[in-house]
Amino acid sequence: MQSQQNNSPMTLGTKSIAALLIQYSVPAIIASVATSLYNIVDSIFIGRGVGPMAIAGLAITFPLMNLVIAFVMLIAAGGATITSIFLGQQNLSRATDVINNVLVLSLIHSVIFGGITLIFLDQILYFFGATPETIPYAREFMRVILYATPVSYVFIGLNNLMRATGYPKKAMISALLSVLVNIILAPIFIFVLDKGIAGAAWATVCGQFTAFIWVLYHFMSKKSFIHFKRDNRWLTGTIIKRIYSIGLSPFLMNVCACVVVIFINKALLDYGGDNGNLAIGAFGILNRTTMFFVMVVFGITQGMQPILGFNYGAKLWDRVNRTLRLGIIVGVAITTVGWILTQTIPNAISSLFTSDETLVRIAREGFHIYFIVYPVVGCQIVIQNYFQSIGKPKLSIFLSLTRQLLFLLPFLLVLPRHYGIDGVWASMAGSDFLAFVVAVITLWVMLRHERKIQSQSNIIR
């Protein structure tokens, strides 16, 4: 009982916002940084141990990996947000129902998605931009990942709930366990056992299985504040509907990212000439780099989510607004650091992944253009996740679609025709800036609307 009190999320409504953001965000940031570093180190191992064409093959898998994440975040993000809101309403039984439902839905999604994708894997990879030179690497990597989707889905789904129910440090540990096992095993599988790119995939699976055991044990333990209960509901229509409605925003964001990467890969192949495959490899390097900083910002938003959800559910509006302001400031600071590094040392970053001079040159040019407006990306991400965290999925979905579809796809259809590969990088930068403008305007309008409603509510009281 004492352990439950110490880990009670009820302090989300009383403790200082800055202290809470540190308490919840720092473990999430550490976990996100560790995951991003794993992705970077894994790519370095593949680039150095298998070759530059393997880097291109890995980049071909990005759209499919986005789909893998999309179907699990549909459950994980929705489940975490609903759990926080129920806890803010002091409804522990319904919060328990949610974690039961998330476990079952994770298993169902993993079997359906993993099975269908394995059957049509080659066709999917060719559609995503694979060539005869790159598909052996992409196929070898994804087969291993797809076989392990039940493990990865349960791990990711429950890890988000672990953070939302008052255990940010344990959620951090599970992510660190996954990364540590991965980083230890990847060079062994690739260099010592000569397993190639499949070795990197097997290292990923082993790391996720370790974390899977950790989170499963947590939610089976009666010492945890919220844990599995046999008598609570395991599949409930109303909860499933709410999970899907809120989780639809990150789901669509990842699906759109999948669609966009397909267009990016095809544009790079079409306008890259003889270096088309290497241009895709360069995009892989840029993608790993940008995701490092994006994942740090996601760490901030993951820390904000239980704070926002709880206080919004408890109608503590001032605490909600202070959490948002602080999150935006930190988010912009993080992406500004990314902008400085990519504009000043792009060669050094690219050379970490490969010694191929052509690949380094293409990546360097991409860094200078793609990251030119990168500081504003942090603000856009925080605002988008703010609406998701307070249970307004439609606005979050709208903001995710503006960047991915409304702006980026038209740019990709026009700019590369006039500027070649540089037009591909410029398309991403332009869409980032316009998405930021739309996010700020949307937030301003919605905050004004909510202040009016709150003022009217106070007058009536």
Coordinates of C-alpha atoms in Angstrom, one line a residue:
M1 CA 0.0 0.0 0.0
Q2 CA 2.8 2.4 0.8
S3 CA 4.4 1.7 -2.6
Q4 CA 1.1 2.6 -4.3
Q5 CA 0.9 5.9 -2.3
N6 CA 4.4 6.9 -3.2
N7 CA 3.7 6.3 -6.9
S8 CA 0.2 7.7 -6.9
P9 CA -0.5 9.9 -9.9
M10 CA -2.8 12.1 -7.7
T11 CA 0.1 14.5 -7.2
L12 CA -0.4 15.6 -10.8
G13 CA -3.1 18.0 -9.5
T14 CA -1.1 19.6 -6.7
K15 CA 2.7 19.4 -7.3
S16 CA 4.4 22.3 -9.2
I17 CA 4.2 22.1 -13.0
A18 CA 8.0 22.5 -13.4
A19 CA 8.7 19.7 -10.9
L20 CA 6.1 17.5 -12.5
L21 CA 7.5 18.1 -16.0
I22 CA 11.0 17.2 -14.8
Q23 CA 9.7 14.2 -13.0
Y24 CA 7.7 12.8 -16.0
S25 CA 9.7 14.2 -18.9
V26 CA 13.2 13.5 -17.9
P27 CA 12.7 9.7 -17.8
A28 CA 10.7 9.9 -21.1
I29 CA 13.5 12.0 -22.7
I30 CA 16.2 9.6 -21.5
A31 CA 14.2 6.7 -22.9
S32 CA 13.6 8.6 -26.2
V33 CA 17.2 9.6 -26.5
A34 CA 18.3 6.0 -25.8
T35 CA 15.9 4.7 -28.5
S36 CA 17.1 7.4 -31.0
L37 CA 20.8 6.6 -30.2
Y38 CA 20.0 2.9 -30.7
N39 CA 18.6 3.8 -34.2
I40 CA 21.6 5.9 -35.0
V41 CA 24.1 3.3 -33.7
D42 CA 22.2 0.5 -35.4
S43 CA 22.4 2.4 -38.7
I44 CA 26.1 3.0 -38.1
F45 CA 26.7 -0.7 -37.6
I46 CA 24.8 -1.5 -40.7
G47 CA 26.5 1.2 -42.8
R48 CA 30.0 0.2 -41.6
G49 CA 29.4 -3.5 -41.3
V50 CA 27.2 -4.3 -44.3
G51 CA 27.7 -1.3 -46.7
P52 CA 26.1 1.8 -48.2
M53 CA 23.5 -0.1 -50.1
A54 CA 22.3 -1.6 -46.8
I55 CA 21.8 1.9 -45.5
A56 CA 19.6 2.5 -48.6
G57 CA 17.8 -0.8 -48.0
L58 CA 17.2 0.2 -44.4
A59 CA 15.8 3.6 -45.5
I60 CA 13.3 1.7 -47.7
T61 CA 11.9 0.1 -44.6
F62 CA 11.1 3.4 -43.0
P63 CA 7.5 3.6 -44.4
L64 CA 6.8 0.1 -43.2
M65 CA 8.2 0.8 -39.8
N66 CA 6.0 3.9 -39.6
L67 CA 3.0 1.6 -40.3
V68 CA 4.2 -0.8 -37.6
I69 CA 4.3 2.1 -35.1
A70 CA 1.0 3.5 -36.4
F71 CA -1.0 0.5 -35.5
V72 CA 0.4 0.2 -32.0
M73 CA 0.2 3.9 -31.2
L74 CA -3.5 3.8 -32.2
I75 CA -3.8 1.8 -29.0
A76 CA -1.0 3.1 -26.9
A77 CA -1.6 6.8 -27.2
G78 CA -5.4 6.5 -26.9
G79 CA -5.1 4.2 -23.9
A80 CA -2.6 6.4 -22.0
T81 CA -4.7 9.6 -22.5
I82 CA -7.9 7.9 -21.4
T83 CA -6.2 6.4 -18.4
S84 CA -4.9 9.9 -17.3
I85 CA -8.3 11.4 -17.7
F86 CA -10.0 8.6 -15.6
L87 CA -7.4 9.0 -12.9
G88 CA -8.0 12.8 -12.9
Q89 CA -11.7 11.9 -12.3
Q90 CA -10.7 9.5 -9.5
N91 CA -12.1 6.6 -11.4
L92 CA -9.6 3.8 -10.8
S93 CA -11.8 1.0 -11.9
R94 CA -12.3 2.4 -15.4
A95 CA -8.5 3.1 -15.6
T96 CA -8.0 -0.6 -14.9
D97 CA -10.4 -1.5 -17.6
V98 CA -8.3 0.5 -20.0
I99 CA -5.1 -1.4 -19.4
N100 CA -6.9 -4.7 -19.8
N101 CA -8.3 -3.5 -23.1
V102 CA -4.9 -2.2 -24.3
L103 CA -3.3 -5.6 -23.7
V104 CA -5.9 -7.5 -25.7
L105 CA -6.0 -4.9 -28.5
S106 CA -2.2 -5.0 -28.8
L107 CA -2.2 -8.7 -29.4
I108 CA -5.0 -8.6 -31.9
H109 CA -3.4 -5.8 -33.9
S110 CA 0.0 -7.4 -33.9
V111 CA -1.3 -10.7 -35.3
I112 CA -3.4 -9.2 -38.0
F113 CA -0.9 -6.5 -39.1
G114 CA 2.2 -8.8 -38.9
G115 CA 0.6 -11.7 -40.7
I116 CA -0.8 -9.7 -43.6
T117 CA 2.4 -7.7 -44.1
L118 CA 4.5 -10.9 -44.1
I119 CA 2.4 -12.4 -46.9
F120 CA 2.8 -9.3 -49.2
L121 CA 6.2 -8.1 -48.0
D122 CA 8.0 -8.0 -51.3
Q123 CA 5.1 -6.2 -53.1
I124 CA 4.9 -3.7 -50.3
L125 CA 8.7 -3.0 -50.3
Y126 CA 8.7 -2.5 -54.1
F127 CA 5.8 -0.1 -53.7
F128 CA 7.8 1.8 -51.1
G129 CA 10.6 2.4 -53.6
A130 CA 12.8 -0.7 -53.3
T131 CA 15.0 -1.7 -56.3
P132 CA 16.6 -5.0 -57.2
E133 CA 19.8 -3.7 -55.4
T134 CA 18.1 -2.7 -52.1
I135 CA 15.2 -5.2 -51.7
P136 CA 17.4 -8.1 -50.3
Y137 CA 18.4 -5.9 -47.4
A138 CA 15.0 -4.4 -46.8
R139 CA 13.3 -7.9 -46.9
E140 CA 15.9 -9.5 -44.6
F141 CA 15.5 -6.8 -42.0
M142 CA 11.6 -6.6 -42.0
R143 CA 11.0 -10.3 -41.9
V144 CA 12.6 -10.5 -38.5
I145 CA 10.8 -7.4 -37.2
L146 CA 7.4 -8.6 -38.4
Y147 CA 7.7 -12.0 -36.8
A148 CA 8.1 -10.2 -33.4
T149 CA 5.2 -7.8 -33.7
P150 CA 3.3 -9.3 -30.7
V151 CA 6.2 -8.6 -28.5
S152 CA 6.8 -5.1 -29.7
Y153 CA 3.1 -4.1 -29.6
V154 CA 2.6 -5.3 -26.0
F155 CA 5.8 -3.6 -24.9
I156 CA 5.1 -0.3 -26.5
G157 CA 1.4 -0.3 -25.5
L158 CA 1.9 -1.1 -21.9
N159 CA 5.0 1.1 -21.6
N160 CA 2.9 4.2 -22.5
L161 CA 0.4 3.2 -19.8
M162 CA 3.2 2.7 -17.2
R163 CA 4.1 6.3 -17.6
A164 CA 0.5 7.5 -17.5
T165 CA -0.3 5.6 -14.3
G166 CA 2.5 7.2 -12.3
Y167 CA 5.7 5.2 -13.1
P168 CA 7.8 7.4 -15.5
K169 CA 11.1 6.0 -14.1
K170 CA 10.0 2.4 -14.7
A171 CA 8.9 3.3 -18.2
M172 CA 12.3 4.8 -18.8
I173 CA 14.0 1.6 -17.5
S174 CA 12.0 -0.6 -19.9
A175 CA 13.1 1.6 -22.8
L176 CA 16.7 1.5 -21.6
L177 CA 16.6 -2.2 -21.2
S178 CA 15.5 -2.6 -24.8
V179 CA 18.2 -0.3 -26.1
L180 CA 21.0 -1.7 -23.9
V181 CA 20.4 -5.3 -25.0
N182 CA 20.1 -4.1 -28.6
I183 CA 23.4 -2.1 -28.6
I184 CA 25.2 -5.0 -27.0
L185 CA 23.9 -7.7 -29.4
A186 CA 23.9 -5.7 -32.7
P187 CA 27.7 -5.7 -33.2
I188 CA 27.9 -9.3 -32.1
F189 CA 25.3 -10.4 -34.6
I190 CA 26.7 -8.2 -37.4
F191 CA 30.4 -8.4 -37.0
V192 CA 31.1 -11.6 -35.0
L193 CA 28.3 -13.9 -36.2
D194 CA 28.2 -12.3 -39.7
K195 CA 24.4 -12.1 -39.8
G196 CA 24.3 -8.9 -41.8
I197 CA 21.3 -6.6 -41.6
A198 CA 19.2 -9.5 -40.2
G199 CA 21.5 -9.5 -37.2
A200 CA 20.6 -5.9 -36.5
A201 CA 16.9 -6.9 -36.6
W202 CA 17.4 -9.8 -34.3
A203 CA 19.2 -7.5 -31.8
T204 CA 16.2 -5.2 -31.9
V205 CA 13.8 -8.1 -31.2
C206 CA 15.9 -9.4 -28.3
G207 CA 15.9 -5.9 -26.7
Q208 CA 12.2 -5.6 -27.1
F209 CA 11.6 -9.0 -25.6
T210 CA 13.6 -8.0 -22.5
A211 CA 11.5 -4.9 -22.1
F212 CA 8.3 -6.9 -22.8
I213 CA 9.0 -9.1 -19.8
W214 CA 9.6 -6.0 -17.6
V215 CA 6.4 -4.2 -18.4
L216 CA 4.3 -7.4 -18.3
Y217 CA 5.6 -8.2 -14.8
H218 CA 4.8 -4.6 -13.6
F219 CA 1.2 -4.8 -14.6
M220 CA 0.8 -8.3 -13.2
S221 CA 2.1 -7.1 -9.8
K222 CA -0.5 -6.1 -7.2
K223 CA 2.0 -3.7 -5.8
S224 CA 1.5 -1.5 -8.9
F225 CA -1.0 1.4 -8.4
I226 CA -3.0 0.2 -11.5
H227 CA -2.6 -3.4 -12.6
F228 CA -4.4 -6.2 -14.4
K229 CA -7.5 -7.4 -12.7
R230 CA -9.2 -10.5 -13.9
D231 CA -12.7 -9.3 -12.8
N232 CA -12.4 -6.0 -14.7
R233 CA -13.4 -5.7 -18.4
W234 CA -11.0 -6.9 -21.1
L235 CA -12.8 -5.9 -24.2
T236 CA -15.3 -3.1 -23.9
G237 CA -17.0 -1.3 -26.8
T238 CA -17.1 2.2 -25.2
I239 CA -13.5 2.0 -24.1
I240 CA -12.3 0.7 -27.5
K241 CA -14.1 3.5 -29.3
R242 CA -12.5 6.1 -27.1
I243 CA -9.0 4.5 -27.5
Y244 CA -9.4 4.6 -31.3
S245 CA -10.8 8.1 -31.4
I246 CA -7.9 9.6 -29.4
G247 CA -5.3 7.3 -30.8
L248 CA -6.4 8.2 -34.4
S249 CA -4.2 11.3 -34.4
P250 CA -0.8 9.6 -33.9
F251 CA -2.1 6.7 -36.1
L252 CA -2.8 9.0 -39.0
M253 CA 0.4 10.9 -38.4
N254 CA 2.4 7.7 -38.8
V255 CA 0.3 6.6 -41.8
C256 CA 0.8 10.0 -43.4
A257 CA 4.6 9.7 -42.7
C258 CA 4.5 6.4 -44.5
V259 CA 2.8 7.9 -47.5
V260 CA 5.1 10.8 -47.6
V261 CA 8.2 8.7 -47.4
I262 CA 7.0 6.7 -50.4
F263 CA 6.8 10.0 -52.4
I264 CA 10.2 11.1 -51.0
N265 CA 11.9 7.8 -52.0
K266 CA 10.3 7.9 -55.5
A267 CA 11.4 11.6 -56.0
L268 CA 14.9 10.8 -54.9
L269 CA 15.1 7.8 -57.3
D270 CA 13.6 9.9 -60.2
Y271 CA 15.8 13.0 -59.7
G272 CA 18.9 11.3 -58.2
G273 CA 20.1 9.9 -61.5
D274 CA 22.8 7.3 -61.1
N275 CA 22.9 8.1 -57.4
G276 CA 19.2 7.5 -56.8
N277 CA 19.8 4.6 -54.3
L278 CA 22.5 6.7 -52.5
A279 CA 20.1 9.6 -52.3
I280 CA 17.6 7.4 -50.5
G281 CA 20.5 6.4 -48.2
A282 CA 21.2 10.1 -47.6
F283 CA 17.6 10.5 -46.6
G284 CA 18.0 7.6 -44.2
I285 CA 20.9 9.5 -42.5
L286 CA 18.8 12.7 -42.4
N287 CA 15.8 10.8 -41.1
R288 CA 17.8 9.2 -38.3
T289 CA 19.2 12.6 -37.3
T290 CA 15.9 14.5 -37.3
M291 CA 14.2 11.7 -35.4
F292 CA 16.8 12.0 -32.7
F293 CA 15.7 15.6 -31.9
V294 CA 12.0 14.8 -32.6
M295 CA 12.1 11.9 -30.2
V296 CA 13.5 14.2 -27.5
V297 CA 10.6 16.6 -28.0
F298 CA 8.3 13.5 -27.9
G299 CA 9.9 12.8 -24.6
I300 CA 8.7 16.2 -23.4
T301 CA 5.2 15.6 -24.8
Q302 CA 5.0 12.1 -23.2
G303 CA 5.9 13.8 -19.9
M304 CA 3.3 16.4 -20.5
Q305 CA 0.5 13.9 -21.4
P306 CA -0.3 12.6 -17.9
I307 CA 0.0 16.2 -16.4
L308 CA -2.3 17.6 -19.1
G309 CA -4.8 14.7 -19.1
F310 CA -5.1 14.7 -15.3
N311 CA -5.5 18.4 -14.8
Y312 CA -7.9 18.7 -17.8
G313 CA -10.0 15.9 -16.3
A314 CA -9.9 17.7 -12.9
K315 CA -10.7 21.1 -14.6
L316 CA -7.6 22.8 -13.3
W317 CA -7.3 25.1 -16.3
D318 CA -4.4 27.3 -15.1
R319 CA -2.2 24.2 -14.6
V320 CA -3.1 23.0 -18.1
N321 CA -2.0 26.3 -19.6
R322 CA 1.2 26.5 -17.6
T323 CA 2.1 23.0 -18.7
L324 CA 1.6 23.9 -22.3
R325 CA 3.7 27.1 -22.2
L326 CA 6.6 25.4 -20.5
G327 CA 6.4 22.5 -23.0
I328 CA 6.6 24.8 -26.0
I329 CA 9.6 26.7 -24.6
V330 CA 11.5 23.4 -24.0
G331 CA 10.4 21.9 -27.3
V332 CA 11.7 24.9 -29.4
A333 CA 15.0 24.9 -27.4
I334 CA 15.6 21.2 -28.3
T335 CA 15.0 21.6 -32.1
T336 CA 17.1 24.8 -32.1
V337 CA 20.0 22.7 -30.9
G338 CA 19.4 20.3 -33.8
W339 CA 19.4 23.3 -36.2
I340 CA 22.7 24.6 -34.9
L341 CA 24.4 21.2 -35.2
T342 CA 23.2 20.2 -38.6
Q343 CA 24.1 23.6 -40.1
T344 CA 27.6 23.7 -38.6
I345 CA 28.9 20.1 -38.7
P346 CA 26.9 18.2 -41.3
N347 CA 30.0 16.4 -42.7
A348 CA 30.9 15.0 -39.2
I349 CA 27.3 13.7 -38.7
S350 CA 27.1 12.1 -42.1
S351 CA 30.6 10.5 -41.7
L352 CA 29.4 8.6 -38.6
F353 CA 27.2 6.5 -40.8
T354 CA 29.4 5.9 -43.9
S355 CA 32.8 6.5 -45.4
D356 CA 31.3 6.7 -48.9
E357 CA 32.2 10.2 -50.2
T358 CA 29.2 10.5 -52.5
L359 CA 26.7 9.6 -49.8
V360 CA 28.3 12.0 -47.4
R361 CA 28.1 14.8 -50.0
I362 CA 24.4 14.2 -50.7
A363 CA 23.6 14.1 -47.0
R364 CA 25.5 17.3 -46.3
E365 CA 23.5 19.2 -48.9
G366 CA 20.3 17.8 -47.5
F367 CA 21.2 18.9 -44.0
H368 CA 21.7 22.5 -45.0
I369 CA 18.3 22.7 -46.8
Y370 CA 16.1 20.3 -44.8
F371 CA 17.0 21.8 -41.4
I372 CA 16.8 25.5 -42.3
V373 CA 13.6 26.1 -40.3
Y374 CA 14.0 23.3 -37.8
P375 CA 13.6 25.4 -34.6
V376 CA 9.9 25.9 -35.2
V377 CA 9.3 22.1 -35.5
G378 CA 9.5 21.7 -31.7
C379 CA 6.6 24.2 -31.2
Q380 CA 4.4 22.4 -33.8
I381 CA 5.0 19.0 -32.2
V382 CA 4.1 20.2 -28.7
I383 CA 0.9 21.9 -29.9
Q384 CA -0.3 18.9 -31.8
N385 CA 0.3 16.6 -28.9
Y386 CA -1.4 19.1 -26.5
F387 CA -4.7 18.6 -28.3
Q388 CA -4.3 14.8 -28.2
S389 CA -3.5 14.9 -24.4
I390 CA -6.6 16.8 -23.5
G391 CA -8.9 14.5 -25.5
K392 CA -9.4 16.6 -28.7
P393 CA -8.2 14.2 -31.3
K394 CA -9.8 15.9 -34.3
L395 CA -7.6 19.0 -33.8
S396 CA -4.5 16.9 -33.3
I397 CA -5.4 14.9 -36.5
F398 CA -5.9 18.1 -38.4
L399 CA -2.5 19.5 -37.4
S400 CA -0.7 16.2 -38.3
L401 CA -2.4 16.2 -41.7
T402 CA -1.5 19.8 -42.6
R403 CA 2.2 19.0 -42.5
Q404 CA 2.2 15.6 -44.1
L405 CA -0.5 15.9 -46.7
L406 CA -1.8 19.5 -47.2
F407 CA 1.7 21.0 -47.6
L408 CA 4.4 18.4 -48.1
L409 CA 2.9 16.3 -50.9
P410 CA 2.1 19.3 -53.2
F411 CA 5.6 20.6 -52.6
L412 CA 7.1 17.2 -53.5
L413 CA 5.1 17.2 -56.7
V414 CA 6.3 20.6 -57.8
L415 CA 9.7 21.6 -56.3
P416 CA 11.8 18.5 -57.4
R417 CA 10.9 19.1 -61.0
H418 CA 12.6 22.5 -60.9
Y419 CA 15.4 21.9 -58.3
G420 CA 16.0 18.1 -58.4
I421 CA 17.1 16.6 -55.1
D422 CA 17.4 20.0 -53.5
G423 CA 13.7 20.4 -54.2
V424 CA 13.0 17.3 -52.1
W425 CA 14.8 18.7 -49.1
A426 CA 13.2 22.2 -49.6
S427 CA 9.7 20.5 -49.7
M428 CA 10.3 19.2 -46.2
A429 CA 11.5 22.5 -44.8
G430 CA 8.6 24.5 -46.4
S431 CA 6.0 22.1 -45.1
D432 CA 7.5 22.3 -41.6
F433 CA 7.2 26.1 -41.6
L434 CA 3.7 26.2 -42.9
A435 CA 2.6 23.5 -40.4
F436 CA 4.0 25.6 -37.6
V437 CA 2.0 28.7 -38.7
V438 CA -1.2 26.7 -38.8
A439 CA -0.5 25.1 -35.4
V440 CA 0.0 28.5 -33.7
I441 CA -3.1 30.0 -35.3
T442 CA -5.2 26.9 -34.3
L443 CA -3.9 27.0 -30.7
W444 CA -4.6 30.8 -30.4
V445 CA -8.2 30.4 -31.6
M446 CA -8.9 27.4 -29.4
L447 CA -7.5 29.0 -26.3
R448 CA -9.6 32.1 -26.8
H449 CA -12.7 29.9 -27.2
E450 CA -11.9 27.9 -24.1
R451 CA -11.3 31.0 -22.0
K452 CA -14.8 32.3 -22.9
I453 CA -16.4 29.0 -21.9
Q454 CA -14.4 28.9 -18.6
S455 CA -15.4 32.6 -17.8
Q456 CA -19.1 31.8 -18.5
S457 CA -18.9 28.8 -16.3
N458 CA -17.4 30.8 -13.4
I459 CA -20.1 33.5 -13.8
I460 CA -22.8 30.9 -13.6
R461 CA -21.3 29.5 -10.4

